[in-house]
Amino acid sequence: MTHGVDDPATVLRGVGERRALLLRRIGVETVGDLLALQPRRVETRGPVVPVGELAEHEGSWVQVNVRVRGVAFVRKGRGRSLVRVSLEDRDAPAGKGARTEALYFNQPYLRNAFEKGREVELYGRVVRAPGVALAAPRLVRDDDPPPGSLELTYPLTEGLGQNVLRSIVLRAVELTAPSVVDPLPREVLGRLELPPLGVALVATHRPNDRDALRAGLRRLRLDSALEFQARLAARRRARERGSAPACRAGAEVRGAVLSALPFEPTAAQRRVMDELAHDLARRAPMRRLLQGDVGAGKTVCALFAVAVAARAGHQAAVLAPTEVLAEQHFATERERLERLGVRAALLTGSTNARTRRKVHAQLAAGELDAVFGTHALLSDDLRFASLALAVVDEQHRFGVLQRERLFAKGRDVHQLLMTATPIPRTLAQTLWADLDVSVLDEKPPGREPSRTFVLGHDDLPRVLAHVAARVETGESLFWIAPRIESAAGARGAEEIAAALSRSPLGARGVALVHGEVPTAERLRRLAAFRDGEAATLVGTTVLEVGIDVPRATCIVVEGAERLGTAQIHQLRGRVGRGGGTSWCFLLANEAGRDRLRFLERTDDGFEVAERDLATRGMGDLLGERQTGANAEGLGDGEPDLELWLAARDLVATSPELRELYAARAESRR
């Protein structure tokens, strides 16, 4: 008997209503959903090892065939306990075999699970405690993979065991794979060196070796990419039928915005403003991704879009991932917006209740034209009179659902997504096929690349002497730590600030900023740094974006090995904004220095992005997994650019495949 991929999972033996409910928790409702499950982890099942040879396998997973000699229960206090199961090799006469122990921490119920003399097969990791032992081994079951085979670990939920899920998946493969017809042309599979879908399902869930598993997973991930691309194509078509507020930017509005700027826009900024003006004037809602290197002037373009929406009688919201960034945007743009007649406010999680109620009321009544804020803008009780534009800065730090909560506060809202983490154009056009992509590839005149030096922590005295000399001439300094508090031999921001206050830098003022500093005090310290009252600003990576102090010429990053190259590139973009020479000192351990030396040779964010793509896959470029959910539906593991390009082209050239995979994607929503 065979089953179809659209059949409910309950058609499979062993899946009743209770298990069907558990499966739904991991996104499985149909047989096809079971087939599409991808293993989270793959390991080679450890060998059967005699107890006397366990010491040779320390740190590895092994199976032992043993006899229980006895059980000891030890209370550790504060609810902690230890069950020690004494074991001996069962192939030897009782009392004569080699011995070991199984250790179970905080599982007191197991003291009654091992009767003396019982023969068992256990699978676990060999540890020293201090003698050779097994850490929390589990009983070997008849349906466990045999020693030496590949053991697949699937995503679980409470109440659903790994062995049960494996057996259900294999049952689905056995009854379904033989009848699966691959919708992709044979020449496409050949060009990508992929097996047909039915073969891929068997190779993924019952692989003979890792090569077969890898090929099977690639075929399944191509399906994920096709569904994703089909959904993006559907979004783009639906957008053309939208009814967004038409916000036209005439010559008077453009002239007013440009005159409010303290500098002449670059040709790239003018080009992007033209693109924004064109999009905002249409009834089809704008969906534009604006990417540009550090200091390329994305905020000015966002200011232009906000002003256009406001002058057209509508409202705009600017969403930032951190309070520091939202505060800096508001502090920088408020005065310019006021000169344009745009009424703006700030709304963050730290805004006091009275001010929050006032801002909410003004937005609902149309008495405010723009609001800058953090996740506070996503609140269900926040209402707009006429939201026409939503700007999301550092968009990769927000999930799809978070952004949608803001967009839903208006009808067919124009969307401008901004990122200072450049993405290679081909990749951007693949992953964001439903967006138009603008690139700011030109920096303002006078901006010189920062001179970057990757050094060891023993070079700290030399670095301190250099930056102190710069500060004495009236320049300013950023000093960055990966964390607030010190740990494991690495100084935190608080310890660094205290030390610098006692150094020659202390005479010129040292300010400390991180996410736990209260908002009012944080704003005061940032203002002191911006106004020159404090020449040194110590902080965590909350200072990565949004701080614009032309006087700042030096930045020191301690523990730089803990940060990614794109993040460090963002940080060094804080200095040199006033023109002239600037310096970036990266203090790292030996392994970290090898990885970071690339930054000494380039100041091009797009080159940094290309290197990240080549060396660490697309995950880095998409942002953190839990928040960069533009690519929801990618499946587990690093996406394969070749597959994504193929999926994009197939969806663009084959209406039949586009409709098929769009329907599949819709069925999973």
XYZ file of C-alpha atoms in Angstrom:
669
model
C 0.000 0.000 0.000
C 1.336 3.432 -0.919
C 0.434 6.882 0.331
C 0.481 10.341 -1.220
C 2.398 13.312 0.101
C -0.853 15.192 0.774
C -2.314 12.428 2.963
C -2.546 13.277 6.674
C 0.164 11.761 8.852
C -2.526 9.723 10.636
C -2.699 7.318 7.649
C 0.585 5.863 8.883
C 0.562 3.003 11.349
C 1.515 4.245 14.813
C 0.265 7.809 14.281
C -2.961 8.321 16.211
C -4.545 11.598 17.245
C -2.166 12.095 20.183
C 0.962 11.646 18.088
C -0.558 13.728 15.301
C -0.893 16.574 17.815
C 2.765 16.194 18.834
C 3.830 16.139 15.171
C 1.936 19.358 14.507
C 4.113 21.043 17.118
C 7.137 20.484 14.872
C 5.256 21.574 11.740
C 4.243 18.115 10.500
C 0.661 17.504 9.396
C 0.991 15.435 6.221
C 3.081 12.569 4.935
C 4.879 15.104 2.750
C 5.810 17.131 5.836
C 7.414 14.019 7.324
C 9.414 13.437 4.150
C 10.545 17.068 4.179
C 11.949 16.837 7.723
C 15.693 17.333 7.648
C 18.023 15.871 10.300
C 19.453 18.412 12.725
C 22.515 16.294 13.406
C 24.177 13.273 11.799
C 26.635 11.060 13.632
C 28.307 7.735 12.956
C 26.991 5.271 15.511
C 29.824 4.244 17.832
C 31.233 0.701 17.886
C 30.704 -2.061 20.434
C 33.691 -1.832 22.803
C 34.773 -4.262 25.555
C 34.678 -2.622 28.989
C 38.383 -3.223 29.423
C 39.166 -1.052 26.358
C 36.977 1.966 27.256
C 39.987 4.120 28.233
C 41.140 4.029 24.605
C 37.828 5.630 23.512
C 37.683 8.572 25.952
C 35.468 11.345 24.559
C 33.802 9.033 22.009
C 30.361 7.430 21.882
C 30.402 3.647 22.249
C 28.144 0.689 22.968
C 28.914 -1.685 25.847
C 27.324 -5.034 26.697
C 27.357 -5.202 30.492
C 25.932 -6.745 33.654
C 24.693 -4.594 36.577
C 26.685 -5.124 39.778
C 24.876 -2.564 41.938
C 23.428 0.955 42.204
C 24.424 3.803 44.528
C 22.383 6.971 45.074
C 24.142 10.149 46.233
C 22.327 13.337 47.293
C 24.307 16.509 46.412
C 22.072 19.072 48.125
C 19.856 21.794 46.622
C 17.881 19.167 44.723
C 20.937 17.725 42.995
C 21.707 14.018 42.962
C 23.855 11.336 41.334
C 22.966 7.762 40.433
C 26.085 5.568 40.060
C 25.436 2.235 38.320
C 28.315 -0.227 38.770
C 28.803 -2.390 35.669
C 30.986 -5.262 34.499
C 31.636 -6.900 31.134
C 28.803 -9.397 30.659
C 30.908 -11.724 28.506
C 33.010 -12.624 31.564
C 31.903 -14.774 34.515
C 30.037 -12.852 37.229
C 32.475 -10.910 39.372
C 35.393 -11.570 37.016
C 34.843 -9.062 34.204
C 36.334 -5.589 33.643
C 34.368 -2.879 35.434
C 33.089 0.627 34.803
C 30.242 2.914 35.911
C 27.268 4.686 34.348
C 26.686 8.155 35.851
C 23.269 9.853 35.844
C 23.067 13.371 37.285
C 19.768 14.708 38.676
C 17.751 11.681 37.535
C 16.948 10.035 40.896
C 14.183 7.851 39.434
C 16.836 5.775 37.626
C 18.079 4.235 40.898
C 15.228 1.729 40.581
C 15.747 1.030 36.865
C 18.801 -1.224 37.160
C 18.395 -4.488 39.068
C 21.513 -6.301 40.222
C 22.499 -9.015 37.739
C 20.512 -7.503 34.851
C 22.260 -7.709 31.482
C 21.928 -4.571 29.358
C 23.354 -2.894 26.276
C 24.188 0.773 26.857
C 25.200 3.547 24.460
C 26.962 6.640 25.756
C 30.035 8.846 25.830
C 33.210 7.724 27.581
C 34.400 10.184 30.262
C 36.837 10.319 33.186
C 35.158 10.866 36.553
C 37.984 10.326 37.694
C 37.979 6.682 36.560
C 36.649 5.651 33.164
C 32.835 5.871 33.066
C 29.868 6.436 30.757
C 28.003 9.760 31.005
C 24.208 9.187 31.137
C 24.196 6.267 28.664
C 20.854 5.172 27.221
C 19.559 1.651 26.760
C 20.089 0.245 23.271
C 16.775 -0.560 21.599
C 15.961 -2.987 18.812
C 15.122 -0.071 16.501
C 18.371 1.825 17.145
C 20.758 2.131 14.174
C 23.420 -0.614 14.263
C 27.015 0.226 15.244
C 28.947 1.940 12.435
C 25.827 3.238 10.665
C 24.714 6.875 10.402
C 22.439 8.026 13.210
C 20.097 10.874 12.283
C 18.733 13.256 14.912
C 15.485 15.065 14.047
C 13.864 18.105 15.700
C 11.659 17.013 18.602
C 9.018 18.282 20.963
C 8.198 17.157 24.490
C 6.458 13.797 24.420
C 7.866 12.727 21.063
C 10.936 10.490 21.290
C 13.729 10.325 18.742
C 13.254 6.615 18.046
C 9.506 7.022 17.592
C 9.949 9.900 15.158
C 12.644 8.013 13.221
C 10.352 5.013 12.806
C 7.456 7.210 11.616
C 9.677 8.981 9.086
C 11.069 5.686 7.760
C 7.537 4.303 7.465
C 6.565 7.366 5.405
C 9.619 6.902 3.171
C 8.946 3.181 2.689
C 5.310 3.699 1.688
C 5.730 6.901 -0.334
C 9.159 7.190 -1.961
C 8.583 4.472 -4.622
C 5.609 6.382 -6.074
C 7.106 9.886 -5.923
C 7.378 11.580 -9.319
C 10.013 14.313 -9.492
C 8.522 17.462 -11.054
C 11.947 18.775 -12.071
C 13.292 18.064 -15.564
C 15.974 15.391 -15.779
C 18.416 17.822 -17.396
C 18.106 20.198 -14.412
C 18.862 17.390 -11.961
C 21.803 16.289 -14.101
C 23.254 19.778 -14.319
C 23.057 20.189 -10.531
C 24.268 16.602 -9.929
C 21.170 15.777 -7.884
C 19.308 12.464 -7.520
C 15.587 12.209 -8.398
C 13.285 13.115 -5.522
C 12.308 9.530 -4.640
C 15.947 8.460 -4.444
C 16.781 11.607 -2.460
C 14.131 10.811 0.152
C 15.625 7.381 0.789
C 19.178 8.794 0.820
C 18.190 11.503 3.321
C 16.351 9.349 5.836
C 18.088 5.978 5.360
C 21.538 6.912 3.994
C 24.191 4.352 3.154
C 26.963 6.894 3.634
C 27.558 10.608 4.084
C 27.918 11.278 0.349
C 24.467 9.830 -0.294
C 23.047 11.832 2.605
C 24.627 15.036 1.304
C 23.178 14.527 -2.178
C 19.738 13.711 -0.765
C 19.719 16.787 1.449
C 20.711 19.024 -1.479
C 17.733 17.744 -3.489
C 15.334 18.432 -0.586
C 16.857 21.874 -0.049
C 16.306 22.692 -3.697
C 12.596 22.079 -3.061
C 12.766 24.466 -0.074
C 14.472 27.078 -2.256
C 11.856 26.643 -5.000
C 9.001 27.115 -2.531
C 10.693 30.215 -1.155
C 11.301 31.714 -4.593
C 7.736 30.913 -5.714
C 6.372 32.669 -2.644
C 8.513 35.739 -3.343
C 7.330 35.807 -6.963
C 3.723 35.657 -5.762
C 4.379 38.562 -3.392
C 5.794 40.657 -6.207
C 2.753 39.989 -8.421
C 0.372 40.763 -5.551
C 2.202 44.005 -4.875
C 1.354 45.329 -8.311
C -2.337 45.088 -7.380
C -1.869 47.133 -4.188
C -3.381 50.483 -3.231
C -0.686 52.265 -1.239
C -0.876 56.009 -0.504
C 0.663 57.859 -3.438
C 3.314 60.196 -1.984
C 4.680 62.449 -4.697
C 7.964 64.297 -4.275
C 7.847 67.443 -6.350
C 10.726 69.828 -6.915
C 9.731 71.867 -3.859
C 9.968 68.863 -1.509
C 13.258 67.692 -2.979
C 14.740 71.163 -2.730
C 13.635 71.529 0.884
C 15.183 68.189 1.871
C 18.475 68.893 0.126
C 18.710 72.367 1.655
C 18.244 70.850 5.137
C 21.374 68.757 4.705
C 24.738 70.077 5.978
C 26.510 68.639 2.916
C 26.061 68.035 -0.780
C 24.596 64.545 -1.433
C 26.706 62.121 -3.430
C 25.662 61.012 -6.888
C 24.750 57.617 -5.391
C 22.496 59.259 -2.798
C 20.768 61.305 -5.487
C 20.226 58.152 -7.545
C 18.652 56.352 -4.587
C 16.462 59.377 -3.800
C 15.188 59.265 -7.388
C 14.381 55.562 -6.967
C 12.560 56.261 -3.701
C 10.608 59.147 -5.212
C 9.506 56.947 -8.108
C 8.381 54.131 -5.777
C 6.593 56.363 -3.270
C 4.556 58.059 -6.009
C 3.030 54.751 -7.131
C -0.079 52.990 -5.830
C 1.849 49.718 -5.855
C 3.481 49.641 -2.402
C 7.233 50.148 -2.376
C 9.337 47.162 -1.343
C 12.928 48.336 -1.483
C 16.110 47.034 0.131
C 18.684 49.798 0.565
C 22.158 48.539 1.252
C 25.333 50.489 1.480
C 28.701 50.400 3.128
C 29.429 52.061 6.445
C 29.176 55.840 6.104
C 27.615 55.750 2.637
C 24.662 57.856 3.787
C 21.659 55.530 4.055
C 20.102 57.641 6.825
C 19.939 60.688 4.549
C 17.990 58.649 2.000
C 15.623 57.465 4.724
C 15.173 61.095 5.837
C 14.183 61.966 2.280
C 11.576 59.198 2.180
C 10.145 60.202 5.584
C 9.877 63.822 4.468
C 8.141 62.858 1.212
C 5.546 60.786 3.069
C 4.955 63.504 5.655
C 4.672 66.336 3.114
C 2.080 64.227 1.288
C -0.090 64.288 4.419
C 0.772 60.823 5.725
C 2.922 59.304 8.485
C 6.215 57.401 8.646
C 7.734 55.026 11.198
C 11.458 54.300 11.553
C 12.181 51.012 13.346
C 15.669 50.359 14.797
C 16.917 47.216 16.581
C 18.403 48.960 19.634
C 17.508 51.942 21.781
C 20.942 53.457 21.178
C 20.399 53.429 17.416
C 16.811 54.738 17.658
C 17.932 57.515 19.996
C 20.783 58.502 17.702
C 18.574 58.565 14.605
C 16.083 60.755 16.419
C 18.745 63.071 17.859
C 20.401 63.452 14.438
C 17.291 63.885 12.290
C 14.842 65.691 14.583
C 16.155 69.177 13.872
C 16.329 68.588 10.103
C 12.788 67.226 10.080
C 11.524 70.201 12.062
C 13.012 72.527 9.437
C 10.994 70.569 6.872
C 7.828 70.978 8.926
C 7.795 67.308 9.951
C 6.673 66.628 13.524
C 8.568 63.666 14.994
C 8.793 61.758 18.291
C 10.815 58.941 19.888
C 9.233 55.776 21.313
C 11.282 52.988 22.930
C 10.854 50.465 25.690
C 12.383 52.973 28.118
C 9.949 55.772 27.269
C 8.026 56.611 30.456
C 4.315 55.797 30.620
C 3.148 59.405 30.449
C 5.191 60.212 27.339
C 4.225 56.905 25.742
C 0.502 57.637 26.184
C 1.018 61.090 24.706
C 2.891 59.792 21.641
C 0.272 57.075 21.096
C -2.505 59.657 21.200
C -0.691 62.038 18.834
C -0.005 59.297 16.284
C -3.630 58.108 16.388
C -4.861 61.690 15.937
C -2.459 62.504 13.120
C -0.674 65.148 15.210
C 2.703 63.504 14.580
C 4.164 62.898 11.124
C 6.976 60.512 12.066
C 8.030 58.292 14.932
C 11.441 56.752 15.609
C 11.584 53.727 17.856
C 12.429 50.148 18.698
C 10.183 47.143 19.294
C 7.850 49.540 21.127
C 6.519 50.441 17.661
C 5.218 46.877 17.337
C 2.870 47.213 20.311
C -0.698 46.096 19.558
C -2.160 49.253 21.116
C -0.139 51.616 18.870
C -2.334 53.150 16.143
C -1.530 55.481 13.248
C -3.907 57.910 11.579
C -2.346 57.259 8.171
C 0.845 55.191 8.096
C 2.272 55.348 4.573
C 5.949 54.466 5.078
C 7.812 52.035 7.339
C 11.609 52.224 7.422
C 13.375 49.256 9.056
C 17.019 49.918 9.834
C 19.417 46.978 10.194
C 16.523 44.937 8.835
C 18.316 41.578 9.210
C 17.992 41.905 12.989
C 14.222 41.605 12.788
C 12.196 38.534 11.948
C 9.586 38.505 9.215
C 6.721 38.416 11.698
C 8.148 41.354 13.646
C 8.351 43.508 10.532
C 4.881 42.457 9.442
C 3.438 43.695 12.738
C 4.637 47.185 11.869
C 3.553 47.007 8.221
C 0.066 45.893 9.302
C -0.515 49.237 11.046
C -1.346 50.786 7.669
C -2.809 49.664 4.352
C -0.284 48.573 1.721
C 2.454 50.466 3.551
C 5.525 51.485 1.541
C 8.520 49.578 2.966
C 12.163 50.635 3.007
C 14.489 48.001 4.481
C 18.026 49.176 5.180
C 21.199 47.290 6.001
C 24.766 48.375 6.543
C 25.928 44.773 6.157
C 26.476 44.707 2.399
C 25.277 41.650 0.538
C 26.643 40.642 -2.859
C 24.197 41.862 -5.500
C 23.580 38.397 -6.995
C 22.775 37.021 -3.566
C 20.536 39.959 -2.667
C 18.555 39.598 -5.878
C 18.181 35.869 -5.155
C 17.137 35.991 -1.519
C 15.027 39.133 -1.865
C 13.489 38.549 -5.261
C 10.312 40.313 -4.115
C 12.266 43.502 -3.390
C 13.908 46.150 -5.510
C 17.526 46.564 -4.446
C 19.268 49.923 -4.175
C 22.994 50.138 -3.530
C 24.912 53.106 -2.150
C 28.348 52.402 -3.587
C 29.898 55.816 -3.034
C 31.122 57.454 0.148
C 30.964 61.184 0.859
C 33.983 63.208 -0.316
C 36.844 63.321 2.176
C 36.187 59.935 3.781
C 39.471 58.026 3.942
C 39.718 54.325 4.831
C 40.580 53.673 8.469
C 44.103 52.401 9.027
C 43.425 49.006 10.609
C 45.938 47.074 12.729
C 45.406 43.555 14.090
C 47.454 43.189 17.276
C 47.898 40.998 20.337
C 46.723 41.989 23.805
C 50.368 42.499 24.807
C 50.397 45.460 22.407
C 47.896 47.293 24.637
C 50.471 49.768 26.103
C 51.525 50.902 22.595
C 47.914 51.300 21.523
C 47.050 53.237 24.670
C 49.965 55.611 24.085
C 48.878 56.264 20.481
C 45.217 56.965 21.236
C 46.112 59.104 24.262
C 48.261 61.297 22.010
C 45.360 61.691 19.558
C 42.949 62.568 22.342
C 45.380 65.232 23.598
C 45.026 66.996 20.228
C 41.245 67.254 20.686
C 40.184 64.082 18.876
C 37.813 61.453 20.279
C 38.101 57.705 20.879
C 35.794 54.661 20.893
C 36.827 51.664 23.000
C 34.756 48.487 22.467
C 34.433 45.309 24.519
C 32.423 42.204 23.501
C 30.565 42.121 26.826
C 29.618 44.315 29.770
C 31.323 42.345 32.546
C 34.757 40.738 32.533
C 34.949 36.966 32.121
C 37.509 34.229 31.425
C 40.482 36.559 31.314
C 38.767 39.033 28.945
C 38.042 42.556 30.167
C 34.464 43.769 29.995
C 33.327 47.318 29.228
C 32.923 48.232 32.900
C 36.463 47.155 33.827
C 37.910 48.906 30.763
C 36.100 52.164 31.572
C 37.420 52.077 35.142
C 40.985 51.414 33.937
C 40.903 54.145 31.282
C 39.568 56.644 33.835
C 42.762 56.029 35.830
C 44.955 56.391 32.736
C 45.977 59.655 31.006
C 42.688 59.447 29.081
C 40.797 60.098 32.295
C 41.749 63.777 32.297
C 39.737 64.287 29.082
C 36.704 62.378 30.310
C 35.620 58.743 29.892
C 31.964 57.798 29.347
C 30.543 54.261 29.568
C 27.535 53.131 27.506
C 25.881 49.730 27.277
C 22.395 48.284 27.164
C 21.933 48.173 30.938
C 22.597 51.887 31.478
C 19.228 53.654 32.081
C 17.995 55.582 29.060
C 18.232 59.082 30.523
C 21.779 58.466 31.748
C 22.761 56.818 28.462
C 21.533 59.825 26.497
C 23.421 62.153 28.836
C 26.668 60.221 28.366
C 26.268 60.051 24.594
C 25.604 63.791 24.494
C 28.736 64.381 26.589
C 30.771 62.364 24.078
C 29.154 64.070 21.095
C 29.765 67.528 22.606
C 33.385 66.768 23.543
C 32.904 66.806 27.313
C 34.067 63.177 27.360
C 36.751 62.376 24.778
C 36.516 58.584 25.208
C 33.396 56.459 24.864
C 33.612 52.890 26.177
C 30.863 50.478 25.233
C 29.748 47.153 23.874
C 28.671 46.444 20.325
C 25.497 48.492 20.876
C 27.745 51.232 19.463
C 28.062 49.309 16.189
C 25.752 51.667 14.311
C 24.112 55.041 14.705
C 26.841 57.117 16.424
C 28.046 59.966 14.230
C 30.821 62.043 15.836
C 33.102 63.627 13.195
C 35.729 64.316 15.882
C 36.223 60.555 16.508
C 39.402 59.281 14.845
C 40.340 56.158 16.820
C 38.599 52.935 17.794
C 40.015 50.085 19.867
C 38.271 46.702 19.962
C 39.351 44.340 22.745
C 38.585 40.646 22.372
C 38.085 41.203 18.644
C 38.315 37.450 18.025
C 34.818 37.173 19.520
C 33.296 39.317 16.762
C 32.600 38.677 13.083
C 34.411 40.578 10.345
C 31.198 42.276 9.174
C 30.495 43.458 12.717
C 34.016 44.826 13.114
C 33.681 46.567 9.755
C 30.573 48.255 11.143
C 32.418 49.329 14.272
C 35.344 50.916 12.454
C 32.816 52.874 10.430
C 32.270 54.980 13.562
C 35.578 56.802 13.023
C 36.952 59.038 10.303
C 33.602 60.647 9.513
C 35.089 64.113 9.707
C 37.715 63.403 7.063
C 41.435 62.871 7.514
C 43.261 59.884 8.943
C 41.593 57.488 11.369
C 42.797 54.343 13.143
C 41.260 51.013 14.123
C 43.127 48.719 16.537
C 41.871 45.132 16.879
C 43.272 43.321 19.924
C 42.781 39.569 19.549
C 44.222 36.195 20.494
C 46.528 34.374 18.090
C 43.829 32.364 16.304
C 41.639 35.433 15.973
C 44.456 37.526 14.515
C 44.871 35.119 11.611
C 41.183 35.458 10.736
C 41.039 39.240 11.123
C 44.160 40.254 9.191
C 42.000 40.398 6.068
C 40.541 43.634 7.472
C 43.983 45.274 7.393
C 43.907 45.021 3.586
C 40.409 46.241 2.733
C 37.905 48.864 3.814
C 35.310 47.739 1.267
C 32.221 46.308 2.966
C 31.135 44.535 -0.200
C 34.504 42.784 -0.374
C 34.085 41.775 3.282
C 30.650 40.374 2.397
C 31.987 38.444 -0.588
C 34.674 36.895 1.603
C 32.110 35.924 4.233
C 30.018 34.316 1.514
C 32.992 32.332 0.218
C 34.342 31.221 3.598
C 31.383 30.869 5.937
C 28.274 30.500 3.799
C 25.175 32.643 3.561
C 24.149 32.331 7.202
C 26.514 35.130 8.247
C 25.139 37.457 5.617
C 21.538 36.817 6.566
C 22.141 37.865 10.118
C 21.505 35.821 13.236
C 19.325 32.784 12.628
C 16.641 33.654 15.129
C 16.088 37.113 13.741
C 17.168 37.196 10.116
C 14.047 35.408 9.001
C 13.862 36.787 5.458
C 14.869 33.269 4.558
C 12.317 31.339 6.586
C 11.832 27.984 4.927
C 15.508 27.623 4.048
C 15.728 24.392 5.995
C 18.606 23.525 8.283
C 22.259 23.867 7.374
C 24.005 26.436 5.236
C 22.139 27.346 2.057
C 23.808 26.497 -1.234
C 24.119 29.507 -3.560
C 24.126 27.313 -6.677
C 20.776 25.825 -5.637
C 19.293 29.232 -4.888
C 20.303 30.652 -8.233
C 18.851 27.582 -9.943
C 15.601 27.930 -7.994
C 15.331 31.605 -8.901
C 15.816 30.873 -12.602
C 13.391 27.925 -12.626
C 10.634 29.970 -10.982
C 11.234 32.841 -13.412
C 11.157 30.686 -16.562
C 8.639 27.937 -15.774
C 5.056 29.025 -14.933
C 4.131 25.384 -14.206
C 6.865 24.966 -11.596
C 6.130 28.403 -10.166
C 2.471 27.535 -9.625
C 3.274 24.067 -8.252
C 5.761 25.309 -5.668
C 3.672 28.370 -4.791
C 0.795 26.033 -3.946
C 3.108 23.877 -1.834
C 4.410 26.932 0.005
C 0.875 28.169 0.630
C -0.172 24.771 2.028
C 2.575 25.016 4.664
C 1.466 28.417 5.968
